[in-house]
Coordinates of C-alpha atoms in Angstrom, one line a residue:
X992 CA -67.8 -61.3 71.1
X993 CA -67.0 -58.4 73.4
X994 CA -64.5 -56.2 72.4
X995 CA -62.6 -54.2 75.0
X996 CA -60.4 -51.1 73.7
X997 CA -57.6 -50.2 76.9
X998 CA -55.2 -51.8 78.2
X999 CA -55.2 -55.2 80.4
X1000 CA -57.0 -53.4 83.2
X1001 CA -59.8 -52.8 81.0
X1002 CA -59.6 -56.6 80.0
X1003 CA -59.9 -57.5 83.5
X1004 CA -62.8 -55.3 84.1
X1005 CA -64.8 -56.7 80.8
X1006 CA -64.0 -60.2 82.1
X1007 CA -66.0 -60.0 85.3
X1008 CA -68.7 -57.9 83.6
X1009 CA -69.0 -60.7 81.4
X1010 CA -68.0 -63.7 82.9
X1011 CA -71.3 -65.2 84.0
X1012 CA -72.4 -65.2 80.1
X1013 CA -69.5 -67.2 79.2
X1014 CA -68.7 -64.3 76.1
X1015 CA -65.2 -64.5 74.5
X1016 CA -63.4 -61.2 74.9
X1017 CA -60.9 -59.4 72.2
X1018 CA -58.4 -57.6 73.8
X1019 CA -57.2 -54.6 71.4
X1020 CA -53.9 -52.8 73.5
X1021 CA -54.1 -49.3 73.4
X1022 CA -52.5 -49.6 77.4
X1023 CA -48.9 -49.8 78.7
X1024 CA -48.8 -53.3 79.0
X1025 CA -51.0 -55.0 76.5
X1026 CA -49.8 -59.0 77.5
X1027 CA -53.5 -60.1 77.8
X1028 CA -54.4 -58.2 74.7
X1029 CA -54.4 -60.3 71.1
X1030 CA -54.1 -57.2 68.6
X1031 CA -52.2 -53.8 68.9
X1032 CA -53.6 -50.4 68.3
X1033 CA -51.9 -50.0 65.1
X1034 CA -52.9 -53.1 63.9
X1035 CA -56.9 -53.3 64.9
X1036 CA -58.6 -52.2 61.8
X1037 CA -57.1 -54.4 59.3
X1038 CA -57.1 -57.4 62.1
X1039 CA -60.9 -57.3 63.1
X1040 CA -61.6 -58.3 60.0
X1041 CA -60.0 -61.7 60.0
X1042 CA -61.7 -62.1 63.7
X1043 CA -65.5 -61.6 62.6
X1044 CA -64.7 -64.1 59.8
X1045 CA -64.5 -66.6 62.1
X1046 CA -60.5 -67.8 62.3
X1047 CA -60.2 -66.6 65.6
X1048 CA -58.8 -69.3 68.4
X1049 CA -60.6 -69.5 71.7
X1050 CA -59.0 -70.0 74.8
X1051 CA -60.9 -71.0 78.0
X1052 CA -59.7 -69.3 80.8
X1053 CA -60.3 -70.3 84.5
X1054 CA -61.2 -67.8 87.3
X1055 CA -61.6 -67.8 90.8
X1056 CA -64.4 -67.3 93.0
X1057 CA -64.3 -65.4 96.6
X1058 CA -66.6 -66.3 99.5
X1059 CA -67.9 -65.7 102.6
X1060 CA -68.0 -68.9 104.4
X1061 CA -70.4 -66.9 107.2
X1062 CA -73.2 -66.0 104.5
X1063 CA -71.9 -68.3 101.4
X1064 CA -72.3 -65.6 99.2
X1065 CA -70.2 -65.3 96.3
X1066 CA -68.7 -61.8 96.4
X1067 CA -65.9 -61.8 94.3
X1068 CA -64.5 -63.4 90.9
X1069 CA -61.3 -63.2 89.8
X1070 CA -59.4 -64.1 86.1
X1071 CA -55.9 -62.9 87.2
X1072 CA -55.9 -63.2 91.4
X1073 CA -57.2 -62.3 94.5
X1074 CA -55.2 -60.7 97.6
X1075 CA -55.6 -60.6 101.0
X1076 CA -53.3 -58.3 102.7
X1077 CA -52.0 -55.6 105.2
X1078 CA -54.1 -52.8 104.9
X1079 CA -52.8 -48.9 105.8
X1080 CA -51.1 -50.3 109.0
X1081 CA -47.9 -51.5 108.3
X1082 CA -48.3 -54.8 110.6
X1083 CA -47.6 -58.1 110.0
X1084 CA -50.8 -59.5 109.1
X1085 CA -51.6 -63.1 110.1
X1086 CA -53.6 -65.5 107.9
X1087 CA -54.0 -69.0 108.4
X1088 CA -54.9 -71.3 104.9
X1089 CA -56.4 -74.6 104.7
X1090 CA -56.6 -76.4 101.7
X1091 CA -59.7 -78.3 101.3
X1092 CA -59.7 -78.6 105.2
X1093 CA -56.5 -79.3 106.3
X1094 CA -54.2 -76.7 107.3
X1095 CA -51.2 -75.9 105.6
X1096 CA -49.6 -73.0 107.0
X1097 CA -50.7 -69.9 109.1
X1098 CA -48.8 -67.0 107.3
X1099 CA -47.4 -63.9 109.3
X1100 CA -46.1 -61.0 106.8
X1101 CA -47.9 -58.8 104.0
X1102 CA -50.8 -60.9 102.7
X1103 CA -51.4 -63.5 100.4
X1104 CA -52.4 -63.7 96.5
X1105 CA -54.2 -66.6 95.0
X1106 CA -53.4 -66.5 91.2
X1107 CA -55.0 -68.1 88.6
X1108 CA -53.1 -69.8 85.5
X1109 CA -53.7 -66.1 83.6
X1110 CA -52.7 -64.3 86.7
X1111 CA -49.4 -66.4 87.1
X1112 CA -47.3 -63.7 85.0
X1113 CA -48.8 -60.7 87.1
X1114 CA -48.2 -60.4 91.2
X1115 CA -47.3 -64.0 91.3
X1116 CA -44.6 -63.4 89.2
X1117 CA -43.4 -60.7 90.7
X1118 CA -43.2 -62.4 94.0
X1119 CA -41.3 -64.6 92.4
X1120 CA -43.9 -67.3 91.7
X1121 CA -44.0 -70.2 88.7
X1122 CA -45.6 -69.2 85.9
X1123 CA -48.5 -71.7 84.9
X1124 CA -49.5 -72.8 81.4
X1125 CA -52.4 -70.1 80.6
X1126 CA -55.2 -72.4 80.0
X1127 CA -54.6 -74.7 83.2
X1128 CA -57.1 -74.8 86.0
X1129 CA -54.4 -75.3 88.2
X1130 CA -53.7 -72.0 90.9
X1131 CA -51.6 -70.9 92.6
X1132 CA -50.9 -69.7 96.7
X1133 CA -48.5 -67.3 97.2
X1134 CA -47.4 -65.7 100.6
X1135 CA -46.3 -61.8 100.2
X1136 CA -43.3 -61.2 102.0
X1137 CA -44.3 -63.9 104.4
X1138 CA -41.6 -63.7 107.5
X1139 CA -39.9 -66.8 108.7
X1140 CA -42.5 -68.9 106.5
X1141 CA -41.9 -72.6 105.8
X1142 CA -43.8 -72.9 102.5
X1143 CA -43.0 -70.5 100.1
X1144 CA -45.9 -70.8 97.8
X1145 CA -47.7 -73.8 96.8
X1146 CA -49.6 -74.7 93.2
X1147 CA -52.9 -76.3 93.5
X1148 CA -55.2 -78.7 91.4
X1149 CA -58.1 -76.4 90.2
X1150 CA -60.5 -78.6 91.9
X1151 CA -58.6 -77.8 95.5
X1152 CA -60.4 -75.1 98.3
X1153 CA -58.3 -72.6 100.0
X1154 CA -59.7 -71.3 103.5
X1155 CA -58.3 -68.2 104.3
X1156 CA -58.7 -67.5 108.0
X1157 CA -57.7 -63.8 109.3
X1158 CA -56.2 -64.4 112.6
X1159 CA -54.8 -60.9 113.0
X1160 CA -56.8 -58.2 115.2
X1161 CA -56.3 -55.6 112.8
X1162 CA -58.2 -54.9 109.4
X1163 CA -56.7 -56.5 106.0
X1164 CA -58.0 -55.7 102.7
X1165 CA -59.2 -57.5 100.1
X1166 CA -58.8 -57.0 96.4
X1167 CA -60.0 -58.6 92.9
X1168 CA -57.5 -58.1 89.9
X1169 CA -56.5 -55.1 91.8
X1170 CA -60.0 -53.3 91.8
X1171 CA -61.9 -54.7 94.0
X1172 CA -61.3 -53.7 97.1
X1173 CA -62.9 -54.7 100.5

């Protein structure tokens, strides 16, 4: 069991630090936030105790990976969602998506965010995205103020491959859970 003391940007951090080990995390909120958290600051002492006892109820949670179809390396994972967008230029940025080879749509405006079912309440949300069931492997595409777009956002079986193509001639950036940035 890890235990991470913050807020749900500490969660997020624990989660890819331990993600490859498959260890269940505890989430005490001592952030602003505190939605991925299970017990509140004032709460924590008298609460572990229950948890070590065992009673506790695990939840699988599904991430995402990001890779470089060039290399095939692996260089990202994700338990909330993964954006590709404008970076310090404000131009449209062009992005064309295929899922699992066949092209959907070829997206002009800020980026895009693929969101896990845990992620679903976070940017996805706030683009005004559905909100998945948390332990789903479904995900989701989302277009970020996407101009003149056809398809506003799509939800996808967790089995499904997104290409993302960067069509534009400017840079974009990438970004993890919104600290990894590329």
């Amino acid at each position: 069991l890890m235990i991470a003391v913050g807020g749900d940007g500490t969660i997020l951090k624990v989660a890819h630090l331990v993600a490859e080990y498959n260890i269940p995390i505890l989430g005490i909120n001592m952030g602003r936030v505190g939605f991925m958290s299970e017990i509140e600051e004032l709460d924590a002492i008298k609460s572990l105790k229950w948890y070590f006892e065992g009673n506790a109820r695990l939840e699988k949670r599904y991430m995402l990976e990001a890779k470089n179809i060039k290399t095939n390396k692996i260089f990202a994972i994700s338990l909330n969602d993964i954006a590709v967008a404008r970076g310090n230029l404000i131009r449209v940025t062009e992005l064309a998506t295929h899922i699992d080879g066949v092209h959907l749509a070829t997206y002009r405006g800020d980026g895009i965010i693929v969101s896990t079912a845990t992620g679903s309440t976070g940017y996805n949300l706030a683009l005004g995205g559905p909100v998945l069931d948390p332990l789903s492997r479904d995900f989701i595409l989302k277009p970020i103020a996407s101009h003149m777009s056809q398809f506003g956002g799509v939800v996808l079986s967790g089995d499904s491959r997104i290409n993302i193509e960067i069509i534009s001639d400017h840079s974009v950036n990438f970004s993890s859970d919104g600290f990894i940035d590329k």
